[in-house]
mmCIF file of C-alpha atoms in Angstrom:
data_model
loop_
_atom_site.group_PDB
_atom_site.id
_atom_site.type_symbol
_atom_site.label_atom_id
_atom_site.label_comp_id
_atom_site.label_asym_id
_atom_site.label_seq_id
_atom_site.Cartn_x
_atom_site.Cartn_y
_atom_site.Cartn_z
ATOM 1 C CA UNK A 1 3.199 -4.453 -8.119
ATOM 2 C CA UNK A 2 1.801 -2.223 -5.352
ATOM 3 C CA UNK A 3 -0.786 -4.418 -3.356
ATOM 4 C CA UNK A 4 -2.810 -3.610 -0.083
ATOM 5 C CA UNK A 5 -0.197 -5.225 1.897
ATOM 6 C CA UNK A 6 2.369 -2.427 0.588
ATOM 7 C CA UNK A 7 -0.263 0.333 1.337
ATOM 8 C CA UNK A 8 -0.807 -1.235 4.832
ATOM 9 C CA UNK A 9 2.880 -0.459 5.496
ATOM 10 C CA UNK A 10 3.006 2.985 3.948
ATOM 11 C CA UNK A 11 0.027 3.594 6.342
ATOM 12 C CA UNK A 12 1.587 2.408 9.273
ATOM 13 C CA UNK A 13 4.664 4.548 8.563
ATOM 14 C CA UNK A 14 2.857 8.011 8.380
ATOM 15 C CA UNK A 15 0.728 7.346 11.024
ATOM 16 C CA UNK A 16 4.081 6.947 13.198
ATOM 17 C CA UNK A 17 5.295 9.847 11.661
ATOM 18 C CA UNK A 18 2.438 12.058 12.162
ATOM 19 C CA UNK A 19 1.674 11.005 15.900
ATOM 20 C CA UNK A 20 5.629 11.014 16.395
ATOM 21 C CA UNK A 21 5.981 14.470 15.436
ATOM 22 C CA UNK A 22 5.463 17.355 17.977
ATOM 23 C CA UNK A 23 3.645 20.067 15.166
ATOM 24 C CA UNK A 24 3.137 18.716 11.783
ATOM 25 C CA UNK A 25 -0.654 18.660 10.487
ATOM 26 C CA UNK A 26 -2.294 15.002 9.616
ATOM 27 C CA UNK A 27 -2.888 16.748 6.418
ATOM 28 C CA UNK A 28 0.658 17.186 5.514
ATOM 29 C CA UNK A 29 1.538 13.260 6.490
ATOM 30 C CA UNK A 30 -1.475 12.143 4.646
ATOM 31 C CA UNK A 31 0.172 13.856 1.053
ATOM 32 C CA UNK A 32 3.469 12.656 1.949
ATOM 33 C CA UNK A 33 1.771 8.772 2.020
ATOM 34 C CA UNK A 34 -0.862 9.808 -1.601
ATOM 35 C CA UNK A 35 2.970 10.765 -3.289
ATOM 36 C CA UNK A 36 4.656 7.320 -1.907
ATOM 37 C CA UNK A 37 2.092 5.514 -3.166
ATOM 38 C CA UNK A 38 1.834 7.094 -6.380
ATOM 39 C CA UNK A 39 5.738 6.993 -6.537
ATOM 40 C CA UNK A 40 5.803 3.030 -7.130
ATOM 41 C CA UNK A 41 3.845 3.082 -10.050
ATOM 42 C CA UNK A 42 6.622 5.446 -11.268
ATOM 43 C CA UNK A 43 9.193 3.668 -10.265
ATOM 44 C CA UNK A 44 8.016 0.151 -12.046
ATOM 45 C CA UNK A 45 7.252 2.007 -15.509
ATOM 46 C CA UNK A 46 10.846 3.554 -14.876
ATOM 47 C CA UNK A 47 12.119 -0.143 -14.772
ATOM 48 C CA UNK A 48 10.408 -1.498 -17.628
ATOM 49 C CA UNK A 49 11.303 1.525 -19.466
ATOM 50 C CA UNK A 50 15.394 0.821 -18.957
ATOM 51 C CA UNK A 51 15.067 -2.000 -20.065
ATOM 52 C CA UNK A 52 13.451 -1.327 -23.091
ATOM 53 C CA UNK A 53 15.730 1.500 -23.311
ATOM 54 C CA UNK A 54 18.849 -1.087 -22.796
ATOM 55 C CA UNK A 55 17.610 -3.278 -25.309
ATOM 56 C CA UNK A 56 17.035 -0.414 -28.391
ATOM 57 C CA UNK A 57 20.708 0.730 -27.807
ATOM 58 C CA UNK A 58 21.564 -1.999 -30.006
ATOM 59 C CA UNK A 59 20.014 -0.126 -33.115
ATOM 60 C CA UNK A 60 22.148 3.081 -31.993
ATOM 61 C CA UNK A 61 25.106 0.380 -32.030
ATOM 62 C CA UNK A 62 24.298 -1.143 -35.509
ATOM 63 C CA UNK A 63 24.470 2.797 -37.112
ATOM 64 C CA UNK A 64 27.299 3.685 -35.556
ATOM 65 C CA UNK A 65 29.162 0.063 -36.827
ATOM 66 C CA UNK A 66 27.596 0.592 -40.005
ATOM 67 C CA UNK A 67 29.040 3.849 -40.422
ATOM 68 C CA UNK A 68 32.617 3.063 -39.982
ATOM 69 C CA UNK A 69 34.897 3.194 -42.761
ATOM 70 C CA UNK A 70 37.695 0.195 -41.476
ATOM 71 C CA UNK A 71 34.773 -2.552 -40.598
ATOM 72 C CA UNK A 72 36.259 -5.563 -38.595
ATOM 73 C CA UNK A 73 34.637 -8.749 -38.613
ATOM 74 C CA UNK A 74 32.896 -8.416 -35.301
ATOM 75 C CA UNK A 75 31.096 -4.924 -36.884
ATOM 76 C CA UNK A 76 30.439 -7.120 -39.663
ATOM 77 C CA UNK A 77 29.212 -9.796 -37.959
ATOM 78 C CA UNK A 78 26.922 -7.156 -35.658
ATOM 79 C CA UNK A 79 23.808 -8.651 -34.400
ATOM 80 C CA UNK A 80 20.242 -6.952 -33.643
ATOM 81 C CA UNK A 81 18.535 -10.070 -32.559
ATOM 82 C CA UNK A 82 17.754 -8.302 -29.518
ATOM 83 C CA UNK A 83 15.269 -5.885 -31.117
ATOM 84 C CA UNK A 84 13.746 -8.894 -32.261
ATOM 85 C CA UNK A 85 13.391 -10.369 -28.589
ATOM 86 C CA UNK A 86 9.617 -10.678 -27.591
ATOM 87 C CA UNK A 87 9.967 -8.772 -24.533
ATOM 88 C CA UNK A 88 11.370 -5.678 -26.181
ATOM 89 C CA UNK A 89 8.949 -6.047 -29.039
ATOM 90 C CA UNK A 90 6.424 -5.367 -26.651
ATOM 91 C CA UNK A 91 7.460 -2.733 -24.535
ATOM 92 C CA UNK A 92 8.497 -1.017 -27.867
ATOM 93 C CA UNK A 93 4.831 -1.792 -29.371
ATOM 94 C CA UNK A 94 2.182 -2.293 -26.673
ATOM 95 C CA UNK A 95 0.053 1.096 -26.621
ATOM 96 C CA UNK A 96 -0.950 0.723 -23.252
ATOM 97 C CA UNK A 97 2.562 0.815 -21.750
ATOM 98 C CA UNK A 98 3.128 3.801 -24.274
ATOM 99 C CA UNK A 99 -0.003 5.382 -23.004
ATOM 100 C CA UNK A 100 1.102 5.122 -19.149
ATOM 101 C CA UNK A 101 4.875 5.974 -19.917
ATOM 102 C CA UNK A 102 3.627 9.536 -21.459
ATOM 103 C CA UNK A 103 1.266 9.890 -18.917
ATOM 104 C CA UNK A 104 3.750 9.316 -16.196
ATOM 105 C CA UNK A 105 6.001 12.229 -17.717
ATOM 106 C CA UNK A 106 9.455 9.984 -16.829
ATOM 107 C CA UNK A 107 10.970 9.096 -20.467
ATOM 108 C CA UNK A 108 12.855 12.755 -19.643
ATOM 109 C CA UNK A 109 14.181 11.521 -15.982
ATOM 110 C CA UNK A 110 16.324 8.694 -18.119
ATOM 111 C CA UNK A 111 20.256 8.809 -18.005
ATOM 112 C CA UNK A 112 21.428 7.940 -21.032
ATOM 113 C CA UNK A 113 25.188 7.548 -20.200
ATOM 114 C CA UNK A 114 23.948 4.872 -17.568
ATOM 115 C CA UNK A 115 22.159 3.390 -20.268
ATOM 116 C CA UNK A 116 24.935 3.139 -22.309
ATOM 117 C CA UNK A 117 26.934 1.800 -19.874
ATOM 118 C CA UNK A 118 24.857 -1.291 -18.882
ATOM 119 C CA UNK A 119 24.491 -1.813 -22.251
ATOM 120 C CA UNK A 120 28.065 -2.320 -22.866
ATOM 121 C CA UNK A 121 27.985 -4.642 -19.836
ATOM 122 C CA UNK A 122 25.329 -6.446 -21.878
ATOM 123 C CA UNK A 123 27.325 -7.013 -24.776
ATOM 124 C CA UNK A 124 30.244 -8.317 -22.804
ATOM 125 C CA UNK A 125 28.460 -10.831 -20.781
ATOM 126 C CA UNK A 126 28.734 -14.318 -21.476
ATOM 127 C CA UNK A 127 25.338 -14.999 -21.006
ATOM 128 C CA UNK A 128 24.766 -12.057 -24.227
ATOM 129 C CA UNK A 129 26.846 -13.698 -26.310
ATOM 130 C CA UNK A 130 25.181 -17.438 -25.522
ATOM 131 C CA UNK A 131 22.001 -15.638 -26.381
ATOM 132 C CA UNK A 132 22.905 -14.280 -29.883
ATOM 133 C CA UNK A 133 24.786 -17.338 -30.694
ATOM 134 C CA UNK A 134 22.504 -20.188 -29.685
ATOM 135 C CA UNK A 135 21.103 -20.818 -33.061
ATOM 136 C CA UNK A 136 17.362 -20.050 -32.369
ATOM 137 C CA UNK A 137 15.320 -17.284 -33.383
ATOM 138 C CA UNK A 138 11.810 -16.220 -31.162
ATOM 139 C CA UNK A 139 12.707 -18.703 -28.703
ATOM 140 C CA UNK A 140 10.038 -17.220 -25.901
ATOM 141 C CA UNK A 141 12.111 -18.665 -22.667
ATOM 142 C CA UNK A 142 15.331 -17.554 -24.028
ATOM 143 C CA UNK A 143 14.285 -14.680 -24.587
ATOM 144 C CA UNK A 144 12.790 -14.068 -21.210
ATOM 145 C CA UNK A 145 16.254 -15.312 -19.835
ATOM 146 C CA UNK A 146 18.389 -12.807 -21.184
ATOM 147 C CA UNK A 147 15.838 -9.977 -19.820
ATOM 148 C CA UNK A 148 16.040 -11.239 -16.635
ATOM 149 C CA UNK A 149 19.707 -11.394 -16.666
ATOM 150 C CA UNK A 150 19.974 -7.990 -17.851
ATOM 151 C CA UNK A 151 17.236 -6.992 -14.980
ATOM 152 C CA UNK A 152 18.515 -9.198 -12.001
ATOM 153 C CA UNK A 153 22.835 -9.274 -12.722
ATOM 154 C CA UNK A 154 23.366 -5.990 -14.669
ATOM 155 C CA UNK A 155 20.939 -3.289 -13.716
ATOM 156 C CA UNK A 156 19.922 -4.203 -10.082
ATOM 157 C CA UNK A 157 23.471 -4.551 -9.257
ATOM 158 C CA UNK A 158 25.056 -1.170 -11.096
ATOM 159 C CA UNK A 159 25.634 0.984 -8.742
ATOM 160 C CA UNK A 160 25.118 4.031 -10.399
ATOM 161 C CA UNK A 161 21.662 2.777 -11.492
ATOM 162 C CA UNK A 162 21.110 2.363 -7.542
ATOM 163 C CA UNK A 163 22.291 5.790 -6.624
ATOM 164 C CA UNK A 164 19.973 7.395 -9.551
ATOM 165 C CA UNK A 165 16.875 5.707 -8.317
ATOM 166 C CA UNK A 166 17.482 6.835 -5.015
ATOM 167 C CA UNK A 167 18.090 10.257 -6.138
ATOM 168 C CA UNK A 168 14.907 10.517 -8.715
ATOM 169 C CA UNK A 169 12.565 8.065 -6.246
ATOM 170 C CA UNK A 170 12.660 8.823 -2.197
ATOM 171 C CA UNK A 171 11.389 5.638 -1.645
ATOM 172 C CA UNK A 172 13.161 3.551 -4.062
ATOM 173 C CA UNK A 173 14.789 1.672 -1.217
ATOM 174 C CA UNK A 174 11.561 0.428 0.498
ATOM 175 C CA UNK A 175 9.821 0.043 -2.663
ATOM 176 C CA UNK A 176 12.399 -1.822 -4.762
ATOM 177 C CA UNK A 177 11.308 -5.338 -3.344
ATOM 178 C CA UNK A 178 7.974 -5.446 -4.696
ATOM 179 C CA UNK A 179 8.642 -2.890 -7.774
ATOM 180 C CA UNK A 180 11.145 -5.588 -9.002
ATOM 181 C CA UNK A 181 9.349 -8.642 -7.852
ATOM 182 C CA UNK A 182 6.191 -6.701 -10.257
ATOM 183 C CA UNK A 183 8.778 -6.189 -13.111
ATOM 184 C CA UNK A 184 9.777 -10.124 -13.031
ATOM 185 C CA UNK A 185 6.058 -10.574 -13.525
ATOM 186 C CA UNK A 186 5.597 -8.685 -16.612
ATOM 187 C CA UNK A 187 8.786 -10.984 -17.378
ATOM 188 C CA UNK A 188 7.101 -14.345 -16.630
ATOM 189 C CA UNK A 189 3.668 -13.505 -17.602
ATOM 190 C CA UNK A 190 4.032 -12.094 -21.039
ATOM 191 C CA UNK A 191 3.655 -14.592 -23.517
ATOM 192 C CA UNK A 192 0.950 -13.196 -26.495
ATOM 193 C CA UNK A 193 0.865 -9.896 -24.720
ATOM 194 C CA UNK A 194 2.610 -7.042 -22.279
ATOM 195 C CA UNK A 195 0.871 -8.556 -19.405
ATOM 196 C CA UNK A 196 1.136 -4.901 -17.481
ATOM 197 C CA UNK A 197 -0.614 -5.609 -14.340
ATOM 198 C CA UNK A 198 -3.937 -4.138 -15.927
ATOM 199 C CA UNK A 199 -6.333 -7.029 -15.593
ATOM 200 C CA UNK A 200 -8.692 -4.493 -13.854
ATOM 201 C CA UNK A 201 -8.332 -1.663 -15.239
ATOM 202 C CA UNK A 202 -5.598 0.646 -16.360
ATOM 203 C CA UNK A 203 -2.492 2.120 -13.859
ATOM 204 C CA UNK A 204 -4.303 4.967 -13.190
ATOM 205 C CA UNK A 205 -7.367 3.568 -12.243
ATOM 206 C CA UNK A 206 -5.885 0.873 -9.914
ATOM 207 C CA UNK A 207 -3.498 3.289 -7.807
ATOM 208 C CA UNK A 208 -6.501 5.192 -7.608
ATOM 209 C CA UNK A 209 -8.326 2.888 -5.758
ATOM 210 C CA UNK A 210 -5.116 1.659 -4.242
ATOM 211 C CA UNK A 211 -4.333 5.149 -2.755
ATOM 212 C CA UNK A 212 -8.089 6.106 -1.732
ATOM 213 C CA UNK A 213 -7.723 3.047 0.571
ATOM 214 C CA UNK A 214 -4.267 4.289 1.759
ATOM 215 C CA UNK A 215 -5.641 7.559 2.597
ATOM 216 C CA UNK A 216 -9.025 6.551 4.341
ATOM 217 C CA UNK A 217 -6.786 3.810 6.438
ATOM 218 C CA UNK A 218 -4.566 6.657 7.939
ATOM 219 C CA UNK A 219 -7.425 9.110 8.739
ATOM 220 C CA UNK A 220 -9.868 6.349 10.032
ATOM 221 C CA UNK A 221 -6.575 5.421 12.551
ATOM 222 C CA UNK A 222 -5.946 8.479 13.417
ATOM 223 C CA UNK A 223 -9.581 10.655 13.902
ATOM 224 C CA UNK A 224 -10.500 7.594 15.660
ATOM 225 C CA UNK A 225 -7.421 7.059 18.297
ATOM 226 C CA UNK A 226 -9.479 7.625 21.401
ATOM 227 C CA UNK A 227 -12.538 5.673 20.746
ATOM 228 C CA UNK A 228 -9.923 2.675 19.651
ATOM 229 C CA UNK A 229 -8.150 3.135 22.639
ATOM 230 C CA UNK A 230 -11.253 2.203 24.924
ATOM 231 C CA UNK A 231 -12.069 -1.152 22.899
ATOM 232 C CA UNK A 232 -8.511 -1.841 23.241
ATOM 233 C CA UNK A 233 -6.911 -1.085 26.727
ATOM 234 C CA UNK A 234 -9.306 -4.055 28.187
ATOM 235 C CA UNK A 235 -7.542 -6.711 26.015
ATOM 236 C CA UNK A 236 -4.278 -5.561 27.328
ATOM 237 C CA UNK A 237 -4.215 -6.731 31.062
ATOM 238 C CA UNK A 238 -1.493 -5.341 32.826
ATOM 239 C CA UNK A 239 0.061 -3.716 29.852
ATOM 240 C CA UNK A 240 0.305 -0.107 30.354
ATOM 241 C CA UNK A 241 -0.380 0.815 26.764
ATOM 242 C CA UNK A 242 2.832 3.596 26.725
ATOM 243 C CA UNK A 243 4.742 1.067 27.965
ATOM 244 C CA UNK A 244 4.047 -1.052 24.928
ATOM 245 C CA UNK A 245 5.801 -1.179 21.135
ATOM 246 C CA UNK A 246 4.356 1.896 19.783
ATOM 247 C CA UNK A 247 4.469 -0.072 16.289
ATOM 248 C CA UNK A 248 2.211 -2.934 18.021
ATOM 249 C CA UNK A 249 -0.464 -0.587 19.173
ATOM 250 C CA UNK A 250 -0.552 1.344 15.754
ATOM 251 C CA UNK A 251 -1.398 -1.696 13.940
ATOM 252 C CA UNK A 252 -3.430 -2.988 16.189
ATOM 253 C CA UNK A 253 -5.333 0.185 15.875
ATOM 254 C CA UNK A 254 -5.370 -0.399 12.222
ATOM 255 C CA UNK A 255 -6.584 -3.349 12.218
ATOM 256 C CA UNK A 256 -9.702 -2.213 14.548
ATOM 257 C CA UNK A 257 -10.276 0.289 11.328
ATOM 258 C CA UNK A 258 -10.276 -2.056 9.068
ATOM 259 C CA UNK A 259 -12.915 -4.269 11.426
ATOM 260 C CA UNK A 260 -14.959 -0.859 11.526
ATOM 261 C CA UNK A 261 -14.925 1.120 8.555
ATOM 262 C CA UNK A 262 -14.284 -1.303 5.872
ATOM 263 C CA UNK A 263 -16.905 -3.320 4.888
ATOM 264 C CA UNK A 264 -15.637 -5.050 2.159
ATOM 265 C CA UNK A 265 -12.093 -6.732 3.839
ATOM 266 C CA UNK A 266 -12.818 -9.907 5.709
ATOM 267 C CA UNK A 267 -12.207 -10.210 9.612
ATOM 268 C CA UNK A 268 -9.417 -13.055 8.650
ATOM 269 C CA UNK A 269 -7.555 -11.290 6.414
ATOM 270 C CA UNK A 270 -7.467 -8.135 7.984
ATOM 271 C CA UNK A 271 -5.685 -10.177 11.021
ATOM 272 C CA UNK A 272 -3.475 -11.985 8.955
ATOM 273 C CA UNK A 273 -2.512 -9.253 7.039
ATOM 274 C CA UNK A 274 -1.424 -7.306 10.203
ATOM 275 C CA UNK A 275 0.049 -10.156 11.930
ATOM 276 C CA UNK A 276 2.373 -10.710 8.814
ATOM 277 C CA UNK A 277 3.638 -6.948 8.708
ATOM 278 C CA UNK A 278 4.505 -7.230 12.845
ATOM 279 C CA UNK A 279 6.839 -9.802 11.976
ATOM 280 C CA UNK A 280 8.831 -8.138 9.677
ATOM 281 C CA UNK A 281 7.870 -4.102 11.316
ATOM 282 C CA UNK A 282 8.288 -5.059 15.052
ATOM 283 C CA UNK A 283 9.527 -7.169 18.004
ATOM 284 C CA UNK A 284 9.914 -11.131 18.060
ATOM 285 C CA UNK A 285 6.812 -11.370 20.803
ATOM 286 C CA UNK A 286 4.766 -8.713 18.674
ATOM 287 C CA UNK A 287 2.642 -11.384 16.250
ATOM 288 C CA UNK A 288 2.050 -13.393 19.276
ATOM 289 C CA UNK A 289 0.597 -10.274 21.405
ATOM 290 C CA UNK A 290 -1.260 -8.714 18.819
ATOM 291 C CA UNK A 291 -2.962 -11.592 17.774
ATOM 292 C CA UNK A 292 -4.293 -11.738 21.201
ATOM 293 C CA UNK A 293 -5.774 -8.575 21.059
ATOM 294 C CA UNK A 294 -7.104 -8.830 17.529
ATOM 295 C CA UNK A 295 -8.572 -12.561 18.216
ATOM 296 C CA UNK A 296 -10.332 -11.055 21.434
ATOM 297 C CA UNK A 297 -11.942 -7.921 19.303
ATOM 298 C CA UNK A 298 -12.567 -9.588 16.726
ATOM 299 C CA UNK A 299 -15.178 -11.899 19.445
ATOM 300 C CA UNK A 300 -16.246 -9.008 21.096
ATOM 301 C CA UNK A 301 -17.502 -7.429 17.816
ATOM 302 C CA UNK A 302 -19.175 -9.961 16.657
ATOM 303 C CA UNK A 303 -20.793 -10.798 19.923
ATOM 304 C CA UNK A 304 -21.948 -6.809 20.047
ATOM 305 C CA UNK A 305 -23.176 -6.679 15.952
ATOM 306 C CA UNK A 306 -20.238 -4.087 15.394
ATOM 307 C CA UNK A 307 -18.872 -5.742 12.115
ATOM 308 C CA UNK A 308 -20.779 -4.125 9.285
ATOM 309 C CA UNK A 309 -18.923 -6.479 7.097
ATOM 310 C CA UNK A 310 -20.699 -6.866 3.380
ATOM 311 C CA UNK A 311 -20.093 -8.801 0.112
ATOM 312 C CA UNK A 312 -16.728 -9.816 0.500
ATOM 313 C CA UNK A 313 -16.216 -9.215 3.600
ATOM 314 C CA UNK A 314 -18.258 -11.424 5.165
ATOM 315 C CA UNK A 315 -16.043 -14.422 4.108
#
């Protein structure tokens, strides 16, 4: 769902907002990145919960077909084998998802016309009507298929759904990549059980943890800008450090945190981890360039004893 990666990049974008801004206290940038983080936990139980939601409109359907007086033969025909699909099964039964839904407070922040809607779009999909009439019942991968249909070629491409999730979640748009990739997970993953992404604990615990590191990242960068500066303005030659990316030099400056003040992340995957967001974050030349640097530190630190790396992180 949300891994350190993500938080890396939340990091990185409050730190440029904070030291881009002429007045605004570090405090005040360091809530704004605690609520991002939080916000994709929302945002994936949101998901899940549509399409849950999605799914049980079918027993709405059935009573209002069943309560006509002039039947026809498709309302005679009606099926609910979609209630019966494993997926919705457990997102209707598993008490953990239940338990982080209520917790979450965002069953009330559902539109229900939109819901209708894409449920009608459901029911008039070819690939819908293959499902209900391919003549097997608890078929596991066919019943995986038509989620993911509904997920990737219905709701992910409504527009209205789009324009609510921006509305209810600020950072739906940089989010959705790896909210979505986490809901295709649950997808793929959950064969005797919701597999909810709580191998190690529950939601709350995990975020926890995820936005503790989030928020010691962007106050270790940014208490600590000076004394990174000195390490850092040797490795850079003739580089006049404001004349250089201002993204580049934030992450390398991260990075040096994370070589500091974080004992338990390797050297090697602090690097690659950083090297990975400049590609997509900053200029063509900016992997290549802040490799140097990092590669350089990295020696220098370990020639000088200044990686208090433990457990883990001396791998």
């Amino acid at each position: 769902m949300i891994t350190r990666r993500s938080v890396r990049i939340k990091a990185m974008q409050y730190i440029y907002a904070y030291e881009t801004t002429a007045s605004a206290p570090a405090s005040q940038f360091q809530n704004f990145l605690e609520k991002s983080i939080l916000s994709v936990k929302d945002q994936y139980l949101y998901l899940l919960l549509c399409i849950r939601e999605i799914a049980n409109f079918v027993e709405t359907d059935a009573k209002i077909k069943a309560g006509k007086h002039l039947k026809n033969d498709k309302d005679k025909n009606f099926s609910t084998k979609l209630l019966s699909n494993v997926l919705v099964q457990y997102l209707n039964n598993d008490k953990e998802f239940n338990i982080e839904l209520k917790n979450a407070s965002i069953a009330s922040l559902l539109d229900d016309d939109n819901i209708r809607q894409l449920y009608k779009k459901l029911t008039e999909s070819e690939a819908y009507v293959d499902y209900l009439t391919n003549g097997t019942e608890f078929n596991v991968e066919a019943d995986k298929s038509i989620i993911t249909f509904l997920l990737n070629n219905l709701i992910l491409e409504d527009e209205n759904f789009t324009t609510n999730m921006e509305e209810l979640f600020t950072n739906w748009m940089d989010d959705a990549e790896f909210v979505v990739e986490a809901v295709h997970e649950v997808i793929q993953k959950s064969k005797n059980e919701l597999k909810l992404h709580l191998e190690k604990g529950n939601l709350k615990d995990k975020f926890k943890e995820l936005t503790q590191f989030g928020i010691d990242l962007f106050n270790e960068t940014i208490n600590n800008k000076k004394a990174h500066y000195k390490l850092i303005e040797p490795k850079l030659k003739n580089w006049e450090t404001d004349r250089l990316a201002i993204i580049d030099v934030i992450l390398i400056r991260m990075a040096v945190s994370e070589f500091l003040y974080f004992p338990s992340i390797p050297v090697k995957v602090t690097i690659n981890e950083y090297l990975d967001i400049a590609k997509e974050y900053s200029t063509p030349k900016s992997k290549d360039f802040i490799n140097g640097v990092l590669d350089s530190l990295m020696r220098d630190m370990k020639t000088n004893d200044q990686l208090n790396k433990t457990g883990r992180g001396l791998l």
